[in-house]
Amino acid sequence: MQIQSRFCSHRLAALLLSLTFWSGLPGPGHAQEELRIATSYKLMTLDPHYANLNENTSLLSHIYERLVYQDDRLDLKPGLAVSWRAVSDRQWEFKLRENVRFHDGSPLTADDVVYTIERIRDFLKSPSGGFRSYVTGIESVSAPDPLTVLIETDGAVPNLPLFFSSIFVMNRPAKGFETTEDLNAGHPPNGTGPYRFESWSSGESLRLAGNDDYWDGKPAWSKVTFRVIENPAARVAALSTGEVDVADAIPARDVASLKERGARVASVGAARVNFVQFDVARDTLPGVTDKSGEPIANPFKNPLVRRALTLATDRGILVDKILAGYGTAAAQVFPNGLPGTSAKLLPEAPNYDEAKMLLAKAGFPDGFNLVLAGPASRYPGDAESLQAVAQSWARIGVNAQPAAAPFSVFNTKRAAGDYGVWYGGTSGEAVDIILHTLLASPDPERGTGALNFGKYRNEAFDAMLARAESIAVGPERNAALAQATELVMADQPIIPLYHFHHIVGYGSRIGSYVLHPRGWTTAMQTLPAME
């Protein structure tokens, strides 16, 4: 199979149709002035391979580019690679775009792709494996000529092009591998993207300048400044007063008032899921006690308890009240209808009587106490969702104490094992990526379970997922993924809550803002108003 196409021209209609994120798409004749964006995303590192988190991939996509990218329908399109084909079951060939240069002026070659893969696979040691799961199946990578990359895998990897839609290509240095510490300490990031790095203040701002030599044309904005504003109300206020031109992660409750004040709003359903996750591995858990406050054996090891809590969760309140309709109730990892989802899995209404019966059958007729942890101001409705879930669970005797914290604090504590049950969220390129990362058994060698912080293991599911991943992209693969999802969700290692909608507001200097279901916030999605 060979996929080949060309990028669209620099026209607004083309942007709206194909959502080409890699081109800045300039205004008529020249780049506009500075674009100011208030973002909830706090850039954690300048290393594009260190942490597979939306805040990093979204912001660093201005500087770095991928071989392949996903359009707004999650279909694969050429990026730095103009074509790719499976030479055999274990060999792939990628052809690179000509006349692409890094910001330091050096040409993009196949050797840079070789370096990128080897850096992730062999050198970088990052939390939760970072991007390693995408390259663990690669046995060797070589450059037969400057514009050809040849990849040998240790088995059939029919989804390899999709993996490369998540990996930024770095420039090979004169010797060795660049370290995360060096990149964060001031080595200027050197990508091929439409914007060049100017400065970064961790947790505060990222400043970029237009790359006038960009291979796909001069970008739309001469300068871009991202201001990190984690508080949603503060982002709304900054947009309302004209301090910024764009604000992401707008709370649904603020949409009407923003429109009344002249701002425009764009929204799209998210290719992601927010959920409750259980620690099912340890014998006892922090914050989980009986009603007198004494530690008890881990109740989440019992699937009856997990099922009871699922039946006691009112998703309708979360979607209708907290998200004000800007979301859909969830029963699996992607919204129904997307490739790989199951038509059989539908959100259930709460059934408190059955939930109480299951708790009693599991040995907890009076319920128990727990701390329900989660991040604050990272996802739409996150802190409020903690409160709502706690209120629902109280109806079956499970007293949940909500504990919301800034994401950096929450993420550190979750990784350290300070929580027994928590609210979280994740997005991915496809259903199998999320299943592979969130629900597959943790296995550093295979690169599975990077976000399976609950240490859930299900050998039957692992086998079904591996079989699905061995099938070429298409209806058969989608059906196999749906069956694997049905099996694992029957065991309830997580409680899917909702798929929220991404909401972005923008002011009068912006002509249009095109949202992507992956939830990226970029200057490339933003066109200036025509004067």
XYZ file of C-alpha atoms in Angstrom:
531
model
C 0.000 0.000 0.000
C 1.286 3.458 -0.841
C -0.222 6.711 0.336
C 0.745 9.860 -1.480
C -0.663 13.375 -1.622
C 0.374 16.997 -1.580
C -0.386 19.719 0.887
C -3.116 22.132 0.019
C -2.440 25.687 -1.086
C -2.459 28.681 1.219
C -6.140 29.419 1.143
C -8.682 29.690 3.902
C -10.998 27.204 2.187
C -8.245 24.653 2.085
C -7.558 25.119 5.782
C -11.180 24.631 6.690
C -11.460 21.505 4.565
C -8.249 19.715 5.375
C -7.072 21.295 8.627
C -3.433 21.373 7.583
C -1.724 22.154 10.854
C 1.757 22.208 9.436
C 1.338 25.366 7.420
C 1.012 28.780 8.982
C -1.149 29.902 6.042
C -0.259 33.588 5.772
C -2.656 36.426 5.224
C -2.683 38.296 1.929
C 0.914 39.116 1.127
C 2.520 39.222 4.563
C 2.518 37.790 8.050
C 0.372 39.524 10.627
C 1.544 40.942 13.955
C 1.795 39.087 17.247
C -0.752 36.435 18.145
C -1.487 36.199 21.879
C -2.885 32.930 23.235
C -3.997 32.171 26.778
C -3.553 28.455 27.301
C -4.249 25.962 30.041
C -1.270 23.962 28.785
C 1.866 24.332 30.869
C 4.861 23.306 28.778
C 6.837 20.920 30.978
C 9.966 20.519 28.854
C 11.596 21.587 25.602
C 12.484 17.969 24.887
C 9.965 16.774 22.265
C 10.465 13.122 23.236
C 10.410 13.323 27.027
C 6.728 13.196 27.971
C 3.780 12.179 25.813
C 1.399 14.824 27.126
C -0.906 17.112 25.157
C 0.663 20.279 26.556
C 4.056 19.275 25.190
C 2.924 17.914 21.832
C 0.585 20.860 21.244
C 3.064 23.648 21.959
C 6.163 21.983 20.532
C 4.348 21.296 17.242
C 5.138 24.897 16.299
C 8.845 24.074 16.340
C 9.003 20.389 15.400
C 7.131 18.339 12.820
C 6.161 14.705 12.301
C 6.570 12.368 9.355
C 2.805 11.879 9.283
C -0.044 13.895 10.748
C -3.742 13.310 11.423
C -6.374 15.584 9.964
C -9.623 16.513 11.689
C -11.112 13.118 10.799
C -8.039 11.374 12.281
C -7.023 10.246 8.790
C -3.288 10.078 8.064
C -1.770 12.749 5.810
C 1.780 13.441 4.602
C 3.938 15.575 6.874
C 7.711 15.459 6.528
C 7.174 12.181 4.689
C 5.432 12.498 1.326
C 4.706 8.770 1.069
C 5.068 5.475 2.896
C 4.530 1.833 2.024
C 4.834 -1.604 3.556
C 7.586 -3.363 1.616
C 6.833 -6.594 3.494
C 5.257 -7.672 6.787
C 8.390 -6.541 8.606
C 9.661 -3.672 6.494
C 8.425 -0.134 5.849
C 9.755 2.547 3.538
C 9.195 6.280 4.074
C 10.070 8.896 1.440
C 10.927 12.343 2.804
C 9.903 15.728 1.478
C 12.557 17.601 -0.497
C 13.958 21.049 0.367
C 13.025 21.006 4.047
C 15.453 22.752 6.378
C 15.855 22.934 10.125
C 15.868 26.318 11.786
C 19.677 26.359 11.825
C 19.691 25.990 8.039
C 20.731 22.339 7.850
C 18.712 20.134 5.462
C 16.333 17.451 6.673
C 17.668 14.021 5.746
C 16.821 10.416 6.482
C 19.678 10.375 8.990
C 17.684 12.781 11.188
C 14.809 10.301 11.275
C 17.238 7.501 12.158
C 18.581 9.643 15.001
C 15.059 10.448 16.234
C 14.032 6.800 16.431
C 17.268 5.699 18.066
C 17.115 8.528 20.612
C 13.656 7.472 21.752
C 14.296 3.734 21.623
C 17.853 3.468 22.942
C 18.794 6.602 24.842
C 16.016 8.545 26.497
C 14.767 7.484 29.919
C 11.515 9.313 30.498
C 8.537 8.911 32.860
C 6.086 6.194 31.867
C 8.230 5.361 28.849
C 7.419 8.604 27.014
C 7.171 7.769 23.301
C 9.045 4.491 23.553
C 5.938 2.370 23.014
C 5.778 3.722 19.453
C 9.233 2.425 18.547
C 9.753 -0.712 20.647
C 8.784 -2.886 17.673
C 11.496 -1.345 15.489
C 14.447 -3.693 15.133
C 16.562 -1.460 12.889
C 16.323 1.792 10.966
C 18.549 2.892 8.120
C 18.952 5.574 5.463
C 19.591 4.042 2.012
C 19.683 7.566 0.583
C 19.159 11.084 1.982
C 15.397 11.020 1.396
C 14.565 7.372 2.139
C 14.049 5.776 5.544
C 13.926 1.982 5.751
C 12.505 0.461 8.941
C 12.762 -3.192 9.930
C 10.379 -4.390 12.654
C 10.594 -7.459 14.865
C 7.169 -8.553 13.674
C 4.230 -7.236 11.709
C 3.418 -3.631 12.731
C 0.568 -2.660 10.399
C -0.088 0.543 12.332
C 3.445 1.937 12.111
C 2.534 5.088 10.109
C 0.029 6.002 12.807
C 2.774 5.788 15.430
C 4.818 8.300 13.483
C 1.963 10.806 13.653
C 3.021 11.292 17.295
C 6.810 11.535 16.959
C 8.599 14.832 16.316
C 11.704 14.641 14.131
C 14.877 16.102 15.638
C 18.091 17.159 13.924
C 21.071 14.838 14.486
C 23.780 16.706 16.445
C 27.474 16.482 15.589
C 27.948 13.682 18.096
C 26.002 11.680 20.652
C 22.448 12.261 21.792
C 21.059 15.522 23.117
C 19.924 15.228 26.715
C 16.716 16.565 28.176
C 18.787 18.633 30.602
C 20.683 20.308 27.763
C 17.495 21.153 25.884
C 15.847 22.600 28.976
C 18.983 24.537 29.921
C 19.033 26.690 26.838
C 20.085 24.700 23.783
C 17.705 26.313 21.254
C 15.184 23.750 19.969
C 16.005 23.105 16.310
C 13.027 21.896 14.324
C 11.594 22.278 10.837
C 8.292 23.851 11.912
C 6.613 27.130 10.949
C 7.771 28.899 14.125
C 11.188 29.314 15.700
C 11.867 29.193 19.412
C 12.566 32.544 21.107
C 12.151 32.043 24.856
C 10.461 29.892 27.457
C 9.641 30.532 31.089
C 8.440 27.291 32.614
C 4.861 27.580 33.807
C 4.534 31.136 32.500
C 5.098 31.685 28.787
C 6.450 30.464 25.471
C 7.520 32.965 22.808
C 7.929 32.075 19.152
C 8.876 33.892 15.944
C 7.653 33.117 12.447
C 9.961 30.961 10.333
C 10.104 32.978 7.113
C 11.990 30.135 5.398
C 9.387 27.500 6.237
C 9.097 24.933 3.455
C 5.331 25.405 3.109
C 5.346 29.193 3.069
C 5.591 32.099 5.441
C 3.439 31.561 8.559
C 0.433 33.721 9.328
C 1.885 35.443 12.394
C 5.246 37.155 12.821
C 5.278 36.401 16.532
C 3.296 34.127 18.839
C 3.130 34.367 22.621
C 1.539 31.678 24.762
C 0.609 32.819 28.254
C 0.030 29.987 30.688
C -3.167 30.791 32.599
C -4.255 27.662 34.423
C -7.352 29.186 36.032
C -10.298 28.983 33.597
C -11.950 32.157 34.900
C -8.711 34.067 34.394
C -8.447 32.824 30.787
C -12.011 33.931 30.116
C -11.297 37.316 31.666
C -8.135 37.785 29.587
C -10.103 37.108 26.394
C -13.002 39.320 27.452
C -10.737 42.313 28.085
C -8.717 41.872 24.895
C -5.480 40.955 26.660
C -5.296 37.845 24.476
C -6.684 36.910 21.079
C -7.393 33.236 21.780
C -8.197 31.318 24.967
C -8.418 27.537 25.106
C -10.281 25.151 27.424
C -13.197 27.529 27.922
C -15.656 26.227 30.540
C -19.035 25.474 28.996
C -20.719 27.650 31.596
C -18.892 30.704 30.221
C -19.797 30.258 26.544
C -22.985 32.338 26.636
C -21.408 35.276 28.481
C -18.399 35.295 26.144
C -20.681 35.476 23.123
C -22.608 38.334 24.739
C -19.327 40.235 25.041
C -18.527 39.826 21.369
C -16.188 36.846 21.423
C -16.697 33.906 19.121
C -16.538 30.286 20.194
C -15.533 27.098 18.391
C -16.060 23.574 19.730
C -15.483 19.978 18.651
C -15.955 16.567 20.272
C -12.746 15.277 21.796
C -10.970 12.089 20.750
C -10.313 11.306 24.382
C -11.893 9.986 27.567
C -12.063 11.141 31.165
C -12.411 8.374 33.700
C -11.991 7.068 37.228
C -9.059 4.655 37.596
C -8.510 2.135 40.402
C -5.321 0.791 41.937
C -6.004 -2.935 41.742
C -2.499 -4.181 42.590
C -1.571 -3.231 46.151
C -2.952 -4.998 49.208
C -3.806 -1.767 51.041
C -4.248 1.732 49.704
C -3.674 5.243 51.032
C -6.908 6.977 51.980
C -9.051 3.822 51.809
C -10.498 2.830 55.196
C -13.551 1.417 56.890
C -16.156 3.751 58.358
C -14.168 4.054 61.606
C -11.036 5.164 59.749
C -9.117 1.903 60.009
C -7.209 0.615 56.954
C -8.873 -2.189 55.032
C -7.801 -4.623 52.335
C -7.858 -3.081 48.861
C -11.546 -3.242 47.869
C -10.813 -2.457 44.213
C -9.254 -5.867 43.657
C -12.815 -7.184 43.704
C -14.576 -6.623 40.349
C -17.913 -6.520 42.186
C -16.794 -3.337 43.954
C -15.635 -1.777 40.698
C -18.956 -2.675 39.108
C -20.897 -1.261 42.066
C -19.106 2.068 41.818
C -19.759 2.155 38.077
C -23.478 1.625 38.655
C -23.418 4.367 41.287
C -21.930 6.969 38.915
C -24.366 9.436 37.378
C -22.813 10.444 34.053
C -25.898 12.448 33.118
C -25.189 15.036 35.802
C -21.607 15.348 34.610
C -22.569 15.963 30.981
C -25.759 17.982 31.421
C -24.921 20.069 34.468
C -21.147 20.354 34.720
C -20.345 20.341 30.987
C -23.576 22.174 30.086
C -24.099 19.777 27.199
C -20.586 20.226 25.771
C -19.767 16.543 26.166
C -21.119 13.018 25.793
C -21.420 10.270 28.406
C -18.788 7.559 27.972
C -18.801 3.765 28.091
C -15.486 3.203 26.283
C -12.312 5.086 25.397
C -13.515 6.923 22.252
C -16.924 8.328 21.372
C -19.215 5.773 19.709
C -18.891 5.641 15.941
C -15.165 6.296 15.653
C -13.036 3.470 14.197
C -12.468 0.670 16.707
C -15.364 1.506 19.030
C -18.128 -0.937 19.980
C -21.763 -0.218 19.186
C -22.683 -2.546 22.067
C -21.123 -0.378 24.774
C -23.522 2.359 25.820
C -23.532 4.529 28.960
C -25.765 3.178 31.725
C -28.092 5.131 33.968
C -27.197 4.813 37.661
C -28.742 1.915 39.554
C -28.118 2.524 43.249
C -30.098 -0.471 44.494
C -28.103 -2.930 42.397
C -24.883 -1.147 43.356
C -25.670 -1.577 47.070
C -26.431 -5.251 46.514
C -23.094 -5.779 44.766
C -21.220 -3.992 47.561
C -22.871 -6.206 50.152
C -22.049 -9.302 48.111
C -18.410 -8.138 47.993
C -18.335 -7.881 51.798
C -18.963 -4.132 52.205
C -22.632 -3.819 53.252
C -21.888 -0.544 55.029
C -19.578 0.800 52.365
C -16.178 2.355 53.150
C -14.237 5.610 53.010
C -11.826 6.768 50.330
C -9.977 9.786 49.008
C -10.896 10.516 45.380
C -7.967 12.411 43.866
C -7.802 14.388 40.652
C -6.289 17.408 38.920
C -7.763 20.883 39.190
C -8.189 23.152 36.147
C -6.652 20.682 33.702
C -9.817 19.295 32.117
C -13.221 20.927 31.667
C -15.237 20.278 34.809
C -12.539 18.273 36.571
C -12.881 19.567 40.141
C -16.669 19.696 39.827
C -16.681 16.134 38.489
C -14.862 14.942 41.601
C -17.583 16.492 43.743
C -20.399 15.022 41.639
C -18.931 11.498 41.625
C -18.424 11.699 45.395
C -22.064 12.692 45.883
C -23.235 9.778 43.714
C -21.108 7.247 45.575
C -22.351 8.503 48.934
C -25.761 7.108 48.000
C -24.408 3.552 48.328
C -22.420 4.173 51.495
C -19.031 4.926 49.888
C -17.872 8.182 51.413
C -15.459 9.806 48.978
C -13.403 12.820 49.981
C -12.538 14.818 46.843
C -8.896 15.921 46.681
C -8.146 18.186 43.710
C -4.619 19.487 43.148
C -2.724 21.300 40.366
C -1.846 18.797 37.670
C 1.893 18.899 38.322
C 1.253 18.003 41.983
C -1.383 15.413 41.159
C 0.801 13.792 38.479
C 3.779 13.523 40.828
C 1.711 12.039 43.651
C -0.073 9.592 41.377
C 3.251 8.339 40.020
C 4.525 7.994 43.597
C 1.551 5.822 44.585
C -0.040 8.356 46.933
C -3.542 7.628 45.618
C -5.767 4.563 45.634
C -8.394 5.861 43.202
C -8.344 8.948 41.013
C -9.966 10.874 38.197
C -7.894 11.277 35.040
C -8.018 11.729 31.307
C -6.147 10.709 28.201
C -6.245 11.181 24.455
C -4.662 9.266 21.637
C -4.313 8.866 17.915
C -6.664 5.863 17.790
C -8.624 3.454 19.979
C -5.818 0.902 20.015
C -3.301 3.510 21.185
C -5.393 4.268 24.273
C -6.121 0.605 24.973
C -2.421 -0.171 24.569
C -1.396 2.637 26.937
C -4.191 2.817 29.502
C -5.510 -0.729 29.941
C -2.902 -3.204 28.674
C -0.726 -4.879 31.314
C 2.316 -2.756 32.199
C 5.306 -4.134 30.313
C 8.321 -1.847 29.696
C 9.755 -4.259 27.140
C 6.589 -4.169 25.007
C 5.910 -0.550 25.844
C 2.383 -1.285 27.068
C 0.559 0.159 30.068
C 2.414 3.477 30.264
C -0.711 5.115 31.735
C -1.951 2.007 33.539
C -1.121 3.490 36.930
C -3.580 1.085 38.576
C -1.411 -1.880 37.473
C -4.432 -3.703 36.057
C -3.614 -7.006 34.309
C -5.844 -9.103 32.085
C -4.063 -11.730 29.978
C -7.116 -12.483 27.844
C -7.473 -8.807 26.961
C -3.751 -8.469 26.257
C -3.985 -11.378 23.798
C -7.068 -9.934 22.059
C -5.461 -6.520 21.790
C -2.239 -7.988 20.386
C -4.259 -9.875 17.779
C -6.166 -6.714 16.810
C -2.934 -4.774 16.495
C -1.561 -7.411 14.115
C -4.357 -6.783 11.597
C -4.031 -4.191 8.839
C -6.004 -0.969 9.247
C -9.590 -1.512 8.160
C -12.931 -3.068 9.171
C -11.453 -6.349 10.452
C -9.056 -4.508 12.747
C -11.847 -2.229 13.964
C -14.067 -5.213 14.798
C -11.243 -6.914 16.706
C -10.581 -3.746 18.709
C -14.290 -3.455 19.529
C -14.336 -7.044 20.832
C -11.236 -6.435 22.963
C -12.861 -3.299 24.362
C -16.038 -5.191 25.253
C -14.012 -7.797 27.132
C -11.948 -5.359 29.178
C -14.794 -2.972 29.992
C -16.824 -5.876 31.409
C -14.090 -6.130 34.055
C -14.332 -2.390 34.806
C -10.657 -1.460 35.456
C -11.765 2.137 34.866
C -15.078 3.944 34.907
C -15.393 5.931 31.660
C -17.143 9.178 32.544
C -17.389 11.419 29.502
C -15.868 12.647 26.272
C -15.798 16.397 26.703
C -15.890 18.886 23.867
C -12.918 21.150 23.260
C -14.049 24.772 23.445
C -11.913 27.711 22.296
C -12.835 31.395 22.347
C -11.340 34.044 20.089
C -11.570 37.791 19.630
C -11.983 40.284 16.805
C -8.405 40.032 15.475
C -9.034 36.400 14.571
C -10.834 35.493 11.368
C -11.317 31.816 12.181
C -10.106 29.110 14.513
C -10.279 25.476 13.378
C -10.451 22.958 16.221
C -8.985 19.461 16.118
C -10.454 16.495 18.059
C -7.022 15.823 19.576
C -7.343 19.118 21.467
C -4.250 20.901 20.223
C -3.930 24.657 20.684
C -1.694 26.123 17.994
C -1.091 29.258 15.988
C -1.445 27.124 12.858
C -5.137 26.674 13.596
C -5.615 30.430 13.783
C -6.182 32.746 10.817
C -6.094 36.535 11.180
C -9.158 38.582 10.372
C -9.103 40.066 6.881
C -8.754 43.823 6.920
